[in-house]
XYZ file of C-alpha atoms in Angstrom:
730
model
C 26.908 123.359 189.142
C 23.281 124.254 188.665
C 23.547 125.159 185.012
C 20.206 125.869 183.368
C 18.356 124.729 186.479
C 19.567 127.611 188.578
C 17.158 130.507 189.065
C 15.900 130.611 185.512
C 19.196 131.127 183.809
C 17.741 129.875 180.569
C 15.651 133.006 180.380
C 18.691 135.232 180.126
C 19.705 136.004 176.568
C 23.114 137.499 175.691
C 24.566 138.143 172.313
C 27.581 135.934 171.278
C 30.847 137.602 172.321
C 33.958 137.930 170.162
C 37.187 139.875 170.499
C 37.101 143.599 169.569
C 38.189 143.964 165.902
C 40.501 146.759 166.681
C 42.473 144.723 169.198
C 42.817 141.761 166.744
C 43.974 144.075 164.012
C 46.508 145.660 166.356
C 47.987 142.299 167.003
C 47.987 141.278 163.379
C 50.021 144.335 162.493
C 52.623 143.891 165.218
C 55.167 141.802 163.275
C 56.982 138.701 164.400
C 60.245 139.784 166.070
C 61.058 139.472 169.782
C 60.146 143.086 170.411
C 56.970 142.741 168.375
C 56.022 139.565 170.331
C 56.385 141.529 173.502
C 54.244 144.291 172.073
C 51.597 141.685 171.144
C 51.726 140.250 174.659
C 51.268 143.716 176.188
C 48.352 144.490 173.941
C 46.779 141.179 174.742
C 47.125 141.806 178.467
C 45.514 145.257 178.254
C 42.735 143.822 176.152
C 41.981 141.162 178.777
C 41.994 143.740 181.586
C 39.374 145.711 179.575
C 37.277 142.587 178.840
C 37.181 141.526 182.491
C 36.441 145.009 183.696
C 33.427 145.086 181.280
C 32.273 141.698 182.631
C 32.500 143.021 186.190
C 30.536 146.137 185.324
C 27.729 144.117 183.683
C 27.595 141.482 186.413
C 25.121 143.420 188.586
C 22.507 142.828 185.929
C 23.435 139.516 184.325
C 25.029 137.367 187.057
C 22.296 135.848 189.178
C 24.723 134.437 191.763
C 26.510 137.706 192.629
C 24.481 140.439 190.863
C 22.000 142.795 192.507
C 19.436 143.417 189.735
C 17.079 140.589 190.640
C 16.893 141.762 194.260
C 16.352 145.347 193.129
C 13.460 144.360 190.892
C 11.841 142.239 193.551
C 12.153 145.074 196.111
C 10.480 147.421 193.652
C 7.699 144.848 193.277
C 7.361 144.550 197.013
C 7.140 148.398 197.422
C 4.460 148.486 194.723
C 2.109 146.287 196.735
C -1.068 148.119 197.663
C -3.214 148.023 200.743
C -5.456 145.082 200.487
C -2.924 142.784 198.718
C -3.661 139.255 199.669
C -1.388 138.076 202.510
C -0.450 134.957 200.605
C 0.948 136.942 197.728
C 2.972 139.259 199.943
C 4.230 136.224 201.936
C 5.474 134.563 198.732
C 7.106 137.830 197.521
C 8.798 138.445 200.905
C 10.156 134.959 200.813
C 11.716 135.519 197.444
C 13.139 138.909 198.472
C 14.566 137.241 201.503
C 16.250 134.594 199.434
C 17.862 137.282 197.256
C 19.032 139.224 200.323
C 20.465 136.017 201.703
C 22.241 135.289 198.420
C 23.949 138.648 198.581
C 24.888 138.338 202.262
C 22.275 140.758 203.596
C 21.540 138.381 206.403
C 19.552 140.704 208.701
C 17.328 141.928 205.873
C 16.820 138.318 204.792
C 15.695 137.284 208.286
C 13.314 140.223 208.498
C 11.633 139.188 205.204
C 11.538 135.499 206.139
C 9.957 136.375 209.540
C 7.391 138.625 207.890
C 6.601 135.892 205.342
C 6.079 133.407 208.169
C 3.748 135.723 210.077
C 1.783 136.530 206.877
C 1.294 132.819 206.320
C -0.329 132.582 209.722
C 2.675 130.735 211.129
C 2.136 127.758 208.890
C 4.958 128.196 206.315
C 7.761 125.719 207.064
C 9.759 127.104 204.122
C 9.864 130.592 205.600
C 10.917 129.213 208.976
C 13.569 126.966 207.355
C 15.023 129.860 205.339
C 15.214 131.980 208.488
C 17.076 129.180 210.204
C 19.491 128.947 207.260
C 20.099 132.698 207.460
C 20.779 132.531 211.216
C 23.187 129.640 210.688
C 25.048 131.532 207.963
C 25.344 134.584 210.281
C 26.721 132.338 212.953
C 29.314 130.875 210.539
C 30.357 134.351 209.440
C 30.701 135.821 212.942
C 32.259 132.759 214.644
C 34.090 130.683 211.982
C 35.172 133.369 209.544
C 35.717 136.607 211.463
C 36.821 134.780 214.572
C 38.256 131.632 213.036
C 40.016 128.819 214.897
C 41.827 125.879 213.363
C 38.893 123.672 214.387
C 36.209 125.926 212.979
C 33.554 124.199 210.847
C 35.295 120.778 211.174
C 32.732 118.006 211.564
C 31.878 116.866 214.192
C 32.148 120.388 215.658
C 33.818 120.362 219.034
C 36.637 122.029 221.063
C 37.818 125.193 219.441
C 35.160 124.884 216.771
C 32.351 125.709 219.222
C 30.757 129.061 218.607
C 31.662 131.787 221.125
C 28.540 133.795 220.216
C 25.804 131.185 220.304
C 22.868 133.504 219.692
C 22.677 132.830 215.970
C 22.721 129.058 216.367
C 20.140 129.145 219.133
C 17.832 131.123 216.849
C 18.415 128.553 214.089
C 17.528 125.795 216.530
C 14.284 127.551 217.424
C 13.263 127.886 213.780
C 14.309 124.416 212.818
C 12.386 122.992 215.713
C 9.302 124.881 214.342
C 9.851 123.357 210.934
C 10.160 119.836 212.300
C 6.985 120.266 214.429
C 5.038 120.642 211.199
C 7.203 118.431 208.965
C 9.016 115.811 211.002
C 10.307 114.238 207.830
C 12.069 117.344 206.669
C 15.544 115.778 206.306
C 17.453 119.059 205.657
C 15.946 120.614 208.787
C 16.830 117.613 210.888
C 20.443 117.636 209.610
C 20.912 121.331 210.237
C 19.321 121.011 213.690
C 22.051 118.532 214.663
C 24.775 120.859 213.259
C 23.365 123.814 215.073
C 23.402 121.925 218.354
C 26.946 120.959 217.725
C 28.023 124.591 217.437
C 26.701 125.367 220.916
C 27.911 122.222 222.591
C 24.444 120.685 223.135
C 24.854 117.799 220.700
C 23.833 114.994 221.164
C 22.261 115.451 224.597
C 19.698 118.137 223.759
C 18.683 116.964 220.290
C 15.278 115.288 220.448
C 15.848 111.565 220.098
C 13.596 111.219 217.014
C 15.645 113.825 215.188
C 19.101 112.847 216.458
C 21.812 112.011 213.921
C 23.625 109.203 215.711
C 27.137 110.163 216.847
C 28.491 106.882 215.581
C 27.560 107.960 212.049
C 30.576 110.320 212.184
C 33.010 107.606 213.302
C 35.971 107.017 211.013
C 36.514 103.638 209.296
C 40.161 103.609 210.518
C 42.444 105.525 212.867
C 44.652 108.290 211.579
C 46.760 111.006 213.108
C 44.922 114.381 213.011
C 45.822 117.116 210.579
C 45.591 120.793 211.635
C 44.341 123.792 209.634
C 47.303 126.174 209.675
C 46.160 128.477 206.887
C 46.142 131.507 209.073
C 49.575 130.826 210.609
C 51.233 130.384 207.181
C 49.570 133.263 205.420
C 47.064 131.367 203.153
C 43.729 132.081 204.775
C 42.494 134.216 201.907
C 38.744 134.785 201.915
C 36.918 134.257 198.669
C 33.982 132.704 196.935
C 34.450 129.368 195.070
C 37.570 129.139 192.915
C 40.542 127.162 191.875
C 44.075 126.615 193.226
C 47.460 125.739 191.772
C 50.335 124.777 194.064
C 53.630 124.830 192.169
C 56.988 126.631 191.849
C 56.182 129.677 189.736
C 59.310 131.674 190.574
C 61.827 128.840 190.003
C 63.275 129.000 193.561
C 62.330 125.407 194.459
C 59.588 126.334 196.925
C 55.925 125.654 196.121
C 53.890 128.807 195.646
C 50.115 129.101 195.650
C 47.838 130.728 193.050
C 44.134 130.999 193.908
C 41.132 132.395 192.027
C 37.714 133.603 192.940
C 34.883 132.920 190.479
C 33.132 136.261 191.237
C 33.418 138.823 188.374
C 34.939 141.064 191.042
C 37.119 138.306 192.571
C 40.841 139.114 192.205
C 43.211 136.225 191.389
C 45.918 136.095 194.058
C 49.518 134.898 194.027
C 51.158 133.786 197.338
C 54.950 133.367 197.198
C 56.416 130.732 199.454
C 59.204 132.175 201.628
C 60.335 128.964 203.178
C 57.085 127.564 204.555
C 55.363 130.967 205.052
C 53.552 132.791 202.278
C 53.278 136.483 201.338
C 50.803 138.007 198.925
C 52.674 139.120 195.777
C 49.588 139.577 193.540
C 50.515 143.067 192.421
C 54.182 142.212 191.786
C 53.044 139.194 189.785
C 51.130 141.336 187.273
C 47.774 139.829 188.176
C 45.988 142.998 189.267
C 42.760 143.396 187.360
C 42.551 139.689 186.362
C 39.212 138.815 187.946
C 37.239 135.645 188.068
C 38.110 132.043 187.327
C 36.522 128.957 188.821
C 39.296 126.598 187.973
C 42.960 126.793 186.805
C 45.667 124.429 185.497
C 49.396 124.906 184.936
C 51.856 123.822 182.231
C 54.830 125.108 180.276
C 52.874 125.580 177.081
C 55.728 127.405 175.242
C 58.576 125.110 176.426
C 60.596 128.026 177.864
C 61.246 126.369 181.206
C 58.645 127.994 183.477
C 55.047 127.280 184.385
C 52.172 129.123 182.677
C 48.501 129.082 183.667
C 45.142 128.566 181.990
C 42.150 130.087 183.788
C 38.584 128.954 183.151
C 35.561 131.284 183.451
C 31.852 131.487 182.751
C 30.773 128.199 184.379
C 27.145 127.830 185.543
C 26.079 130.907 183.575
C 24.911 129.351 180.309
C 24.735 132.029 177.538
C 25.936 134.709 179.912
C 29.082 132.660 180.393
C 29.944 133.261 176.671
C 30.923 136.806 177.568
C 33.492 135.616 180.165
C 36.823 135.095 178.419
C 39.254 132.442 179.622
C 42.907 133.435 180.213
C 46.311 132.114 179.212
C 48.855 133.609 181.530
C 52.509 133.502 180.372
C 55.115 133.341 183.137
C 58.460 135.040 182.734
C 60.148 132.557 185.031
C 60.140 134.781 188.111
C 56.496 134.489 189.006
C 55.441 137.502 186.903
C 52.556 136.919 184.492
C 51.151 138.452 181.347
C 47.818 137.542 179.805
C 48.511 136.383 176.231
C 45.061 134.875 175.448
C 44.413 137.093 172.452
C 47.963 136.809 171.086
C 47.826 133.037 171.440
C 44.630 132.669 169.341
C 42.561 131.499 172.352
C 40.176 134.494 172.365
C 38.193 133.974 169.197
C 35.288 132.364 170.992
C 34.655 131.372 174.611
C 32.084 129.133 176.148
C 31.192 128.672 179.866
C 33.685 126.212 181.371
C 35.339 124.924 184.541
C 37.093 121.870 182.964
C 40.306 121.719 180.884
C 43.465 119.631 180.602
C 46.928 119.888 179.083
C 48.464 117.025 177.070
C 50.585 116.438 173.970
C 47.932 114.574 172.056
C 49.796 114.589 168.750
C 53.172 113.802 170.479
C 55.038 116.556 168.702
C 56.808 117.828 171.793
C 54.521 120.706 172.816
C 51.384 120.736 174.940
C 47.903 121.045 173.573
C 44.870 122.052 175.518
C 41.342 120.557 175.698
C 38.578 122.782 177.139
C 35.334 120.969 178.100
C 32.486 123.382 177.930
C 28.999 123.424 179.439
C 26.272 122.768 176.887
C 28.566 124.041 174.089
C 31.097 122.238 171.938
C 34.393 121.297 173.554
C 37.549 122.795 172.110
C 40.830 121.019 171.377
C 43.483 123.607 170.885
C 46.492 122.231 169.040
C 49.752 123.953 169.965
C 51.400 125.258 166.777
C 54.771 125.577 168.468
C 55.012 129.339 167.858
C 52.967 130.486 170.822
C 49.641 130.057 169.106
C 46.856 127.486 169.107
C 44.280 126.281 166.587
C 40.958 124.657 167.553
C 40.817 121.186 165.895
C 38.058 119.659 168.032
C 35.669 119.236 165.121
C 38.048 117.340 162.860
C 39.366 115.365 165.805
C 35.882 114.258 166.793
C 35.967 115.483 170.438
C 33.362 118.274 170.590
C 31.420 116.322 173.221
C 28.439 118.742 172.938
C 27.329 118.110 176.517
C 27.675 119.586 180.037
C 31.363 118.916 180.744
C 32.385 118.920 184.439
C 35.826 117.320 184.250
C 38.600 116.735 181.751
C 41.477 114.271 182.249
C 44.112 112.770 179.956
C 45.800 109.394 180.273
C 47.056 106.511 178.108
C 44.606 103.788 179.141
C 45.624 101.369 176.349
C 49.394 102.082 176.662
C 49.887 102.750 172.943
C 51.897 105.954 173.602
C 49.097 108.395 172.587
C 47.196 110.271 175.258
C 43.477 109.471 175.476
C 40.830 111.886 176.757
C 38.146 111.350 179.378
C 35.297 113.887 179.771
C 32.904 113.732 182.703
C 29.497 115.043 181.852
C 26.598 116.092 184.103
C 23.374 114.621 182.867
C 24.743 112.730 179.867
C 27.071 109.855 179.122
C 30.744 110.342 179.931
C 33.217 110.079 177.062
C 36.395 108.105 176.760
C 37.963 109.422 173.575
C 40.561 106.905 172.298
C 43.433 108.615 170.494
C 43.816 106.971 167.077
C 47.280 108.497 166.598
C 46.269 110.273 163.424
C 44.694 113.386 164.924
C 41.315 111.793 165.402
C 39.577 110.187 168.372
C 36.759 107.616 168.874
C 34.423 107.599 171.874
C 34.786 104.084 173.310
C 33.202 104.875 176.723
C 30.019 102.856 176.226
C 31.901 99.901 174.665
C 34.336 99.806 177.636
C 31.605 100.407 180.224
C 33.120 103.626 181.607
C 30.312 106.091 180.689
C 28.634 106.273 184.122
C 27.503 107.905 186.370
C 24.988 109.802 184.369
C 25.365 112.775 186.690
C 29.070 113.087 187.456
C 31.634 115.775 188.352
C 35.337 115.175 189.226
C 37.222 112.490 187.312
C 40.884 111.505 186.852
C 43.273 108.950 185.567
C 45.608 107.428 188.212
C 47.090 104.054 189.240
C 45.451 103.417 192.635
C 46.807 99.768 192.947
C 50.319 100.223 191.548
C 49.990 97.604 188.848
C 51.393 99.897 186.126
C 48.006 100.297 184.393
C 46.022 103.453 184.653
C 42.597 103.443 186.346
C 39.780 105.968 186.366
C 37.967 107.650 189.261
C 34.577 109.201 188.365
C 32.291 110.732 191.010
C 28.546 110.771 191.289
C 27.048 114.185 191.902
C 23.811 115.818 192.870
C 23.012 119.128 194.630
C 21.036 117.943 197.603
C 22.193 117.658 201.193
C 19.321 115.263 201.819
C 21.318 112.374 200.383
C 24.252 112.972 202.688
C 22.010 113.545 205.684
C 19.886 110.537 204.985
C 22.918 108.362 204.916
C 24.091 109.590 208.290
C 20.545 108.946 209.643
C 20.451 105.419 208.307
C 17.835 106.250 205.722
C 18.009 105.250 202.020
C 19.766 107.829 199.851
C 17.470 109.955 197.751
C 19.030 109.910 194.309
C 22.792 110.448 194.205
C 24.677 107.919 192.079
C 27.660 106.285 193.727
C 31.228 107.016 192.750
C 32.966 104.674 190.241
C 36.444 103.360 190.136
C 37.213 101.758 186.790
C 40.218 99.581 187.313
C 42.427 99.070 184.299
C 42.856 95.365 183.647
C 45.357 95.462 180.717
C 44.731 95.285 177.021
C 42.666 98.498 177.166
C 39.916 97.086 179.337
C 38.324 98.216 182.646
C 36.503 96.544 185.575
C 34.235 98.706 187.819
C 35.364 98.005 191.428
C 34.081 101.104 193.341
C 31.896 99.186 195.791
C 34.397 96.370 196.346
C 37.188 98.817 197.277
C 34.960 100.676 199.736
C 33.410 103.614 197.875
C 29.847 103.021 198.945
C 28.807 106.332 200.548
C 27.298 109.461 199.022
C 30.016 112.022 198.367
C 28.782 114.854 196.066
C 32.262 116.316 195.349
C 33.121 119.398 193.341
C 36.854 120.025 194.017
C 38.964 116.974 194.321
C 42.532 115.725 194.099
C 44.796 112.859 195.084
C 48.130 112.376 196.776
C 49.947 110.170 199.218
C 49.308 111.381 202.750
C 51.217 108.585 204.554
C 54.062 108.082 202.052
C 53.228 104.417 201.652
C 53.333 104.601 197.868
C 49.545 104.268 197.403
C 47.418 107.243 196.357
C 44.812 108.657 198.691
C 42.244 111.322 197.792
C 40.394 114.347 199.202
C 36.958 115.422 198.043
C 35.697 119.031 198.447
C 31.879 118.674 198.641
C 28.766 120.807 198.393
C 26.553 122.843 196.066
C 25.575 126.543 195.923
C 22.617 126.602 198.315
C 23.414 127.712 201.852
C 21.945 124.603 203.408
C 24.498 122.499 201.453
C 26.653 121.954 204.513
C 28.300 118.571 204.284
C 31.739 117.333 205.277
C 34.586 117.274 202.831
C 36.079 113.757 202.788
C 39.497 112.129 202.998
C 39.941 108.543 201.836
C 43.143 106.618 202.625
C 44.336 103.854 200.295
C 44.993 100.586 202.085
C 47.575 98.950 199.951
C 45.673 99.272 196.670
C 42.975 96.932 198.008
C 40.510 99.246 199.705
C 39.881 102.863 200.565
C 39.020 103.845 204.143
C 37.174 106.989 205.154
C 39.403 108.665 207.780
C 37.821 112.100 207.555
C 36.870 112.313 211.265
C 40.049 110.779 212.620
C 42.159 113.134 210.439
C 40.007 116.106 211.446
C 39.685 117.383 207.886
C 35.881 117.164 207.390
C 35.347 120.870 206.716
C 31.681 121.811 206.290
C 32.232 124.754 203.982
C 31.931 124.237 200.239
C 35.114 122.721 198.872
C 36.426 123.668 195.455
C 40.065 123.635 194.315
C 42.154 120.936 196.092
C 45.907 120.510 195.914
C 48.300 118.096 197.604
C 51.592 119.758 198.260
C 54.517 119.829 200.685
C 54.439 123.530 201.482
C 57.072 123.326 204.245
C 59.293 120.691 202.548
C 59.350 118.409 205.527
C 58.758 115.292 203.416
C 55.000 114.822 203.610
C 52.112 116.143 201.573
C 49.796 118.742 203.053
C 46.296 119.510 201.696
C 45.155 122.918 200.443
C 41.379 123.372 200.048
C 39.892 126.487 198.380
C 36.642 127.118 200.285
C 33.671 129.361 199.602
C 30.349 129.136 197.759
C 28.888 130.580 194.574
C 26.615 133.235 196.140
C 28.022 136.610 196.992
C 27.300 136.136 200.685
C 28.970 132.705 200.867
C 32.588 133.664 201.210
C 34.974 131.685 203.353
C 38.691 131.432 204.089
C 40.816 128.738 202.522
C 42.239 125.817 204.551
C 45.699 124.242 204.695
C 45.685 120.941 206.536
C 49.224 120.277 207.751
C 50.275 116.650 207.564
C 51.441 115.225 210.940
C 53.803 112.804 209.160
C 54.398 109.108 209.380
C 58.168 108.537 209.109
C 57.888 106.652 205.816
C 60.374 107.269 202.993
C 59.811 109.581 200.089
C 61.408 111.206 197.064
C 60.433 114.194 194.919
C 61.152 113.782 191.224
C 61.135 116.821 188.880
C 61.304 116.074 185.184
C 62.539 118.439 182.476
C 61.626 117.378 178.935
C 63.825 117.941 175.915
C 62.381 116.181 172.882
C 59.202 115.667 174.999
C 57.191 118.600 176.290
C 59.182 120.570 178.877
C 56.691 119.911 181.661
C 57.013 116.158 180.989
C 53.231 115.815 181.333
C 52.361 112.185 180.467
C 55.713 110.825 181.566
C 55.711 107.611 183.638
C 57.924 107.228 186.729
C 58.490 103.793 188.163
C 60.292 103.316 191.533
C 61.256 99.732 192.408
C 61.712 99.323 196.113
C 62.465 96.619 198.720
C 60.641 96.790 202.000
C 62.165 94.255 204.446
C 62.533 91.729 201.741
C 59.247 92.475 199.935
C 59.806 93.954 196.450
C 57.224 96.192 194.824
C 56.909 99.086 192.404
C 55.341 102.522 192.789
C 54.022 104.164 189.637
C 53.287 107.817 188.882
C 52.225 109.616 185.719
C 53.167 113.258 185.585
C 50.133 115.542 185.744
C 48.593 118.012 188.209
C 46.289 115.353 189.736
C 42.513 115.625 190.007
C 40.199 117.650 187.760
C 39.376 120.561 190.101
C 42.507 121.958 191.734
C 46.118 121.435 190.661
C 48.958 119.802 192.580
C 52.593 120.327 191.650
C 53.823 118.790 188.416
C 56.934 117.532 190.214
C 56.004 114.219 191.619
C 56.095 113.393 195.339
C 56.453 109.640 195.655
C 55.995 107.730 198.908
C 58.395 104.824 199.493
C 56.963 103.176 202.512
C 59.633 101.539 204.599
C 62.290 101.643 201.905
C 65.279 103.946 202.283
C 66.590 103.411 198.803
C 65.025 103.067 195.374
C 66.727 100.106 193.757
C 65.713 101.160 190.288
C 64.186 104.444 189.170
C 62.750 104.383 185.657
C 61.587 107.376 183.644
C 59.556 106.723 180.423
C 59.237 109.967 178.500
C 56.002 110.828 176.697
C 55.896 110.770 172.892
C 59.443 109.518 172.404
C 59.042 106.456 174.696
C 62.708 107.016 175.587
C 63.656 105.366 178.946
C 66.195 106.522 181.528
C 67.200 104.350 184.480
C 68.973 105.090 187.740
C 69.922 102.715 190.543
C 70.324 102.986 194.271
C 68.615 106.409 194.626
C 68.317 107.289 198.276
C 65.108 108.351 199.920
C 64.487 111.856 201.351
C 65.656 114.048 198.514
C 64.548 116.171 195.634
C 66.032 115.287 192.297
C 65.896 116.841 188.819
C 66.049 114.545 185.784
C 66.630 116.063 182.316
C 65.490 114.059 179.329
C 68.536 112.312 177.783
C 70.951 113.062 180.688
C 73.157 110.326 182.120
C 72.577 111.306 185.717
C 70.265 113.387 187.872
C 70.754 116.532 189.885
C 70.121 116.616 193.599
C 68.314 119.842 194.525
C 68.911 121.622 197.849
C 66.590 124.342 199.140
C 67.686 126.295 202.131
C 65.542 128.547 204.295
C 64.355 131.774 202.684
C 63.341 135.161 203.878
C 61.410 137.955 202.247
C 63.545 139.940 199.697
């Protein structure tokens, strides 16, 4: 997020990291038989455990988000102050020590330093008062919304069960924020937090001074919707972590969607939750994940075409050169939800750069999946799958190194020539649309096609939002400043955030930017994001997890509903999903298999003291038809990533088509690769067409009834109806 801007990261110098020679030689001498391959995999796994343990041990000194060295050094400096030190100098130092304590979750110590700084300034330092208010608010969130959580906790506007039971922290925050505004009435962040603090104690809007009031109507939804409910605690998914990724998919091949989550902290354990019929149990240890720490984002695919889903984990984001010591992971699944790290054996450990963005696709249409990793201020990597469990980086010869600050990676076939094209969203530079030339090379046609904005962007994805059979692009605008969101709610001009773009595919490989005309006019600032069909009408909706590292970055996550491919409506408040905590990995998945898509949001910030529990928003349902289509490639890649599904339906005499491309959805968080397709009022699909990637082979089925899960194998004459009964813990 902050990259080189954050806390002087550019001043940190770390030597380039590479795999230990001994480990590489051990793998080279292991042979090529089945037993030897297993030995290589075991050696690779042990090497990764050692590498991540070393990262964890160094993190106290080198990780400025979670490490303790900066605070220790500043405390030493504070203790070294002598009698007679100018009050202004001590006030500044105490302010910085307080910020470091706050970063690490030492809230009471932070407040003591902020209070001392304020007094040393003669009671004229709005910054010290503001930081004290932020610390009190964070204490209130921890004690009321995290330790004593309710389904309504931290949902904007805060009301009902979301009100704080212990209001002392919020009342202290109100007192300090009032002091800030007395000196700086134009302090937008203080005004915004003042309103939020009043909400938590039930005194909004009545007790907020009129000149500082955020109008209640600013939280009104653009359309009605049935409310969702956060059921994470009830279903066993309320894991507490810092920022991280999520994958919702069937890792143990039993038909039920499991959940894999990560925690970006160097001490953050990846966790695997097995779905036991709509309720989840932690099976991290049994899954072989113990000791696999960190990971800001993750994506799944069957990279070795053995019939089960494997995982790629991204590490080192935001840390610049330090991030080069954080190895990514390739986790091989044995088909039962047990994983082994094969990064070294697969040839993916030769060099690592800081990253949070990657995507699977078969760019050379040879039947196995390749991997693009978009790095931050370092060259991007295109790993060609050699078909034998190993990869080769061909980014340089392919012309896709990007050499910018990549925030999102997504693949799609925008010109419908059968070759996957690559879009890279960059923060602070032009975005890239790399057209696949079909000969192993790519050309950046982003500027020519007018899809290279915003200049500062984050999530991006290919989809077909209007069901015309042509892929479109969503690209977000992004800043790290709550002032823009707050100003919009206050009716003030936004400060600097660029608006989100929707580039609508118009055929022939062209695009038209339609973001404003379809209703995307507000400031969003998303990090995690994904799309799905919450009302089963066949049109794709999307959820944005918003925020940035600083504690004051409290802004509602957002849910947009697609109105027939013509417009998007903000239904966040009506659906009761506007969580204020920082949203990262997002996945749409039907965890209870009742026919509608629920929303998982991985919550938590970057700083060590900004942990939060994840949310699962259960869909109330609409009664519309649906079908789940799972594809199994043969000549194509086994995951069928890139395949096109077309469902032709008749709704009361109106015929239309619903299109889906197989992928895991948005660029931060991964939905299941099996496709959940809403059918609106139709009870039967008149014609179901599968167009396989690479081969362009087409399979057609007629009169497929709604409300079922089906499996389609490439080249088969029919499909298999899948039945999943209730399960219990083994």
